[in-house]
Coordinates of C-alpha atoms and ligand atoms in Angstrom, one line a residue:
M1 CA 18.6 16.1 -18.6
A2 CA 16.1 14.7 -21.1
L3 CA 13.7 11.9 -20.2
H4 CA 10.7 11.2 -22.4
F5 CA 7.5 9.5 -21.3
E6 CA 4.9 7.9 -23.5
D7 CA 1.6 6.7 -22.2
I8 CA 0.9 3.0 -22.5
K9 CA -2.9 3.2 -21.6
P10 CA -4.7 6.4 -20.7
K11 CA -5.1 5.4 -17.0
I12 CA -1.9 3.4 -16.4
G13 CA 1.7 3.0 -17.6
S14 CA 4.4 5.0 -19.4
H15 CA 7.4 3.9 -21.5
V16 CA 10.5 5.9 -20.6
S17 CA 13.3 6.8 -23.0
W18 CA 16.4 9.0 -22.5
D19 CA 18.9 10.9 -24.5
D20 CA 21.8 10.0 -22.3
R21 CA 21.8 7.1 -19.9
D22 CA 24.0 8.9 -17.4
D23 CA 21.3 11.6 -17.0
L24 CA 19.2 9.0 -15.1
F25 CA 21.5 8.8 -12.1
T26 CA 21.0 12.4 -11.0
H27 CA 18.8 13.7 -8.2
E28 CA 16.9 15.8 -10.7
A29 CA 16.0 12.6 -12.7
A30 CA 15.1 10.7 -9.5
K31 CA 12.7 13.4 -8.4
L32 CA 11.1 13.5 -11.8
V33 CA 10.8 9.7 -12.0
R34 CA 9.2 9.6 -8.5
E35 CA 6.6 12.2 -9.6
K36 CA 5.9 10.2 -12.8
V37 CA 5.6 7.0 -10.8
E38 CA 2.9 8.7 -8.7
E39 CA 1.2 10.1 -11.8
R40 CA 1.4 7.1 -14.2
T41 CA 1.6 4.2 -11.6
V42 CA 4.0 2.0 -13.8
L43 CA 7.1 3.2 -15.6
V44 CA 8.9 0.9 -18.1
F45 CA 12.5 1.6 -19.0
P46 CA 13.2 -0.7 -21.9
K47 CA 16.7 -2.4 -21.9
L48 CA 18.2 -0.1 -19.3
N49 CA 20.5 -2.9 -18.2
L50 CA 21.0 -1.7 -14.7
T51 CA 23.7 -3.2 -12.5
D52 CA 22.8 -4.0 -8.9
E53 CA 24.9 -1.0 -7.8
E54 CA 23.1 1.3 -10.2
Q55 CA 19.7 -0.1 -9.2
L56 CA 20.5 0.4 -5.5
A57 CA 21.8 3.9 -6.1
F58 CA 18.7 4.8 -8.0
T59 CA 16.5 3.3 -5.2
D60 CA 18.4 5.4 -2.7
M61 CA 18.1 8.6 -4.8
M62 CA 14.4 8.0 -5.1
G63 CA 13.9 7.9 -1.4
G64 CA 15.7 4.9 0.1
R65 CA 15.7 1.2 0.1
V66 CA 13.9 -1.2 2.5
K67 CA 14.6 -4.9 2.9
L68 CA 11.3 -6.6 2.3
T69 CA 12.0 -10.3 2.1
G70 CA 14.8 -12.2 4.0
Q71 CA 17.6 -13.5 1.8
F72 CA 17.4 -17.1 0.8
N73 CA 19.6 -17.3 -2.2
K74 CA 23.0 -18.8 -2.4
Q75 CA 24.4 -16.3 -4.8
E76 CA 26.5 -13.4 -3.9
V77 CA 24.3 -10.4 -4.2
D78 CA 23.7 -7.4 -1.9
E79 CA 21.3 -8.2 0.9
N80 CA 19.0 -5.4 -0.4
V81 CA 18.6 -7.1 -3.8
Y82 CA 16.0 -9.9 -3.7
Q83 CA 16.4 -12.4 -6.5
V84 CA 13.0 -13.4 -7.8
T85 CA 13.4 -16.8 -9.3
L86 CA 12.1 -20.4 -9.2
D87 CA 15.5 -21.7 -10.1
K88 CA 16.1 -24.5 -7.5
K89 CA 19.8 -24.0 -7.5
I90 CA 19.3 -20.4 -6.3
N91 CA 16.0 -20.5 -4.5
P92 CA 15.4 -23.5 -2.2
Q93 CA 12.1 -21.9 -0.9
P94 CA 9.9 -21.1 -3.9
E95 CA 6.7 -20.5 -2.0
Y96 CA 7.0 -16.7 -2.0
V97 CA 7.7 -16.6 -5.7
L98 CA 4.8 -18.9 -6.5
G99 CA 2.7 -16.4 -4.5
T100 CA 3.5 -13.7 -7.0
Y101 CA 1.2 -15.4 -9.5
F102 CA -1.8 -13.9 -7.7
W103 CA -2.8 -10.2 -7.6
H104 CA -1.1 -8.6 -4.6
M105 CA 0.6 -5.5 -3.3
D106 CA 4.1 -5.9 -1.7
G107 CA 4.6 -5.7 2.0
M108 CA 1.0 -5.3 3.1
P109 CA 1.1 -7.7 6.2
I110 CA 4.2 -6.0 7.6
D111 CA 3.9 -3.5 10.5
A112 CA 5.3 -0.5 8.6
P113 CA 3.9 1.9 6.0
P114 CA 3.4 0.1 2.7
P115 CA 6.5 0.3 0.5
F116 CA 6.1 3.2 -1.9
A117 CA 7.5 1.4 -5.0
T118 CA 8.9 -1.9 -6.2
M119 CA 11.6 -2.0 -8.9
L120 CA 12.4 -5.1 -11.0
S121 CA 15.3 -5.6 -13.4
A122 CA 14.9 -8.5 -15.8
R123 CA 18.2 -10.5 -15.8
K124 CA 16.8 -13.6 -17.5
V125 CA 13.4 -13.9 -19.1
S126 CA 11.3 -17.0 -19.7
A127 CA 10.5 -18.1 -23.3
K128 CA 7.0 -18.9 -22.1
G129 CA 5.0 -17.0 -19.5
G130 CA 6.7 -14.8 -17.0
Q131 CA 5.1 -11.5 -18.1
T132 CA 4.1 -9.2 -15.2
E133 CA 0.7 -7.5 -15.0
F134 CA -0.2 -4.3 -13.1
A135 CA -3.6 -3.1 -12.1
S136 CA -4.3 0.5 -10.9
T137 CA -6.2 0.5 -7.7
W138 CA -6.4 4.3 -8.0
A139 CA -8.2 4.1 -11.3
A140 CA -10.3 1.3 -9.8
W141 CA -11.5 3.6 -7.0
E142 CA -12.2 6.5 -9.4
G143 CA -14.1 4.2 -11.7
L144 CA -16.6 3.1 -9.0
S145 CA -20.0 4.7 -8.9
E146 CA -20.6 7.1 -5.9
E147 CA -22.9 4.6 -4.4
E148 CA -20.2 1.8 -4.6
Q149 CA -17.6 4.2 -3.2
R150 CA -19.9 5.0 -0.2
E151 CA -20.4 1.3 0.5
I152 CA -16.6 0.6 0.8
D153 CA -15.2 3.9 2.1
G154 CA -14.4 3.4 5.8
L155 CA -14.1 -0.4 5.7
R156 CA -10.9 -2.0 7.1
A157 CA -9.3 -5.2 6.0
V158 CA -6.8 -7.6 7.7
H159 CA -3.8 -8.5 5.6
S160 CA -1.8 -11.6 6.3
V161 CA 1.0 -13.7 4.8
K162 CA -1.2 -16.7 5.4
A163 CA -4.0 -15.4 3.3
S164 CA -1.6 -14.9 0.4
M165 CA -0.5 -18.5 0.6
I166 CA -4.0 -20.0 0.4
P167 CA -3.8 -20.8 -3.3
L168 CA -0.6 -22.8 -2.6
T169 CA -1.9 -24.8 0.4
D170 CA -2.2 -28.3 -1.2
A171 CA 0.3 -27.6 -4.0
I172 CA 3.6 -27.3 -2.1
P173 CA 5.2 -29.8 0.4
A174 CA 3.4 -29.7 3.7
E175 CA 6.6 -28.8 5.7
Q176 CA 7.1 -25.8 3.4
Y177 CA 3.5 -24.7 3.8
Q178 CA 3.6 -25.1 7.6
K179 CA 6.7 -22.9 7.7
V180 CA 5.1 -20.0 5.7
I181 CA 1.8 -20.0 7.4
G182 CA 3.7 -20.0 10.7
I183 CA 4.7 -16.5 9.8
Q184 CA 2.3 -14.5 12.0
A185 CA 2.6 -11.2 10.2
E186 CA -0.8 -9.5 10.1
K187 CA -1.8 -5.9 9.6
E188 CA -5.0 -3.9 9.3
H189 CA -5.4 -1.3 6.6
P190 CA -8.3 0.8 5.3
V191 CA -9.8 -0.7 2.1
V192 CA -9.9 2.8 0.8
W193 CA -6.7 4.7 1.6
H194 CA -7.1 8.5 1.7
R195 CA -3.7 9.7 0.7
A196 CA -1.8 12.8 1.6
N197 CA -1.8 13.8 -2.1
G198 CA -5.6 13.9 -2.1
R199 CA -6.1 10.7 -4.0
K200 CA -7.8 7.5 -2.8
T201 CA -6.4 4.0 -3.6
L202 CA -7.7 0.6 -2.8
L203 CA -5.5 -1.7 -0.7
I204 CA -6.6 -5.1 -1.8
G205 CA -5.1 -8.3 -3.3
S206 CA -4.1 -11.8 -2.1
T207 CA -2.9 -10.6 1.3
A208 CA -6.4 -9.2 2.2
D209 CA -7.9 -11.9 4.3
R210 CA -11.2 -10.5 5.7
I211 CA -13.1 -7.3 6.3
V212 CA -13.3 -6.2 9.9
D213 CA -16.8 -6.4 11.4
M214 CA -18.2 -8.2 8.3
P215 CA -19.1 -11.9 8.0
T216 CA -15.8 -13.5 6.8
V217 CA -17.2 -14.9 3.6
D218 CA -19.1 -11.7 2.7
G219 CA -15.9 -9.7 3.2
R220 CA -13.9 -12.1 1.0
A221 CA -16.5 -12.0 -1.7
L222 CA -16.3 -8.2 -1.7
L223 CA -12.5 -8.2 -1.8
W224 CA -12.6 -10.6 -4.8
R225 CA -15.1 -8.3 -6.6
L226 CA -12.9 -5.3 -6.0
T227 CA -9.9 -7.2 -7.3
E228 CA -11.7 -8.3 -10.4
W229 CA -12.8 -4.7 -11.0
A230 CA -9.3 -3.3 -10.7
A231 CA -7.9 -6.0 -13.0
Q232 CA -10.1 -4.9 -16.0
P233 CA -8.3 -3.9 -19.2
N234 CA -8.9 -0.2 -18.8
F235 CA -7.0 -0.1 -15.5
S236 CA -4.3 -2.7 -16.2
I237 CA -1.3 -3.5 -18.4
R238 CA 0.8 -6.5 -19.0
H239 CA 4.6 -6.2 -19.5
D240 CA 6.3 -8.7 -21.7
W241 CA 9.9 -8.6 -20.5
E242 CA 13.1 -8.4 -22.5
E243 CA 16.4 -8.9 -20.8
G244 CA 17.6 -5.6 -19.3
D245 CA 14.2 -4.1 -18.9
F246 CA 13.6 -2.1 -15.7
V247 CA 10.2 -1.4 -14.3
I248 CA 9.2 0.7 -11.3
W249 CA 5.6 0.8 -10.0
D250 CA 3.7 2.6 -7.3
N251 CA 3.0 -0.2 -4.9
T252 CA 0.6 2.0 -3.0
A253 CA -1.7 2.4 -6.0
A254 CA -1.4 -0.9 -7.9
M255 CA -1.6 -4.6 -7.6
H256 CA 0.7 -6.8 -9.6
R257 CA 1.2 -10.5 -10.5
A258 CA 3.4 -12.7 -12.6
I259 CA 2.1 -15.0 -15.3
P260 CA 3.3 -18.5 -14.4
Y261 CA 6.6 -19.7 -15.8
D262 CA 8.7 -22.8 -15.5
A263 CA 11.4 -23.1 -12.9
E264 CA 13.6 -24.5 -15.7
S265 CA 13.4 -21.2 -17.7
G266 CA 15.8 -19.7 -15.2
R267 CA 13.7 -16.5 -15.1
M268 CA 15.5 -14.1 -12.9
M269 CA 14.4 -10.7 -11.7
H270 CA 16.5 -8.5 -9.4
R271 CA 14.1 -6.6 -7.0
T272 CA 14.7 -3.6 -4.9
T273 CA 12.0 -1.9 -2.7
L274 CA 11.5 1.8 -2.1
V275 CA 10.6 2.6 1.5
G276 CA 7.1 3.9 2.2
T277 CA 6.7 7.1 4.2
E278 CA 3.0 7.4 4.6
A279 CA 1.3 5.2 7.2
T280 CA -2.2 4.0 6.4
N281 CA -3.6 4.3 9.9
S282 CA -3.4 8.0 10.4
Ligands
OGA1 C1 7.7 -9.5 -6.5 C2 6.8 -9.8 -7.6 C3 6.5 -10.2 -10.0 C4 7.3 -10.9 -11.1 O1 8.9 -9.8 -6.6 O2 7.2 -9.0 -5.5 O3 5.6 -9.8 -7.4 O4 6.8 -10.7 -12.2 N1 7.3 -10.1 -8.8 O5 8.3 -11.5 -10.8
MN2 MN1 5.2 -8.6 -5.5

């Protein structure tokens, strides 16, 4: 088995290449890729052209799938493959996808360990916009001064679906908005997650609504500052998709967001989610 990894930036991202495509679908490769995801945060497999079956098999080999978002689409795809698209023929409820335009981590408001990784296959790209950006919240923590680290270590934040929908409030039809904010999912996480592997990562992004035991506005201002810090060029990369590209990222150590694109572009990503095994509350 030969897989090759080339750094994109010192603190985040690797491009992956392979001698033989079949070598990827082995337990040995899945184990190595999992380790590399933890080490490099984002792995880009250019033009891998995975089928859904291959993507699901790879997800399972890497630790197992989890269904993160209920199925809305009218197309025939496996229920564990979420179609990320604004195409109205396929997605009659675009609010979640519009929410991806803002820095976030997947699955934070859900009462389960945060999903370990998210995987996207580009099925159709947009001529304009539609890139995806990733920001390492591990590098962000490490880059803070000791004094700044002391100030935030030990804080807890409440994450909710409602918070992540705030930028959409007056921009989508009222009925749609009422429906999403009616989702009560809310979960408390540490702002600084002390990981079993000895690292610390920040759990921040659009789902983070407030800091426990801090005036709400002060807490939000702090969360915004941390988000801006993590998004700086040293800690972040932007992927400009080509059809067939496959990207895996460590959802427990990075925020991500999509650059806006037109619904008419037909942009389509097939997403699978790798189950999380480490609870944040221990
Ligand atoms: C997601 C997501 C980003 C993108 O599906 O969770 O954030 O670029 N997608 O489509
Ligand atoms: Mn997402």
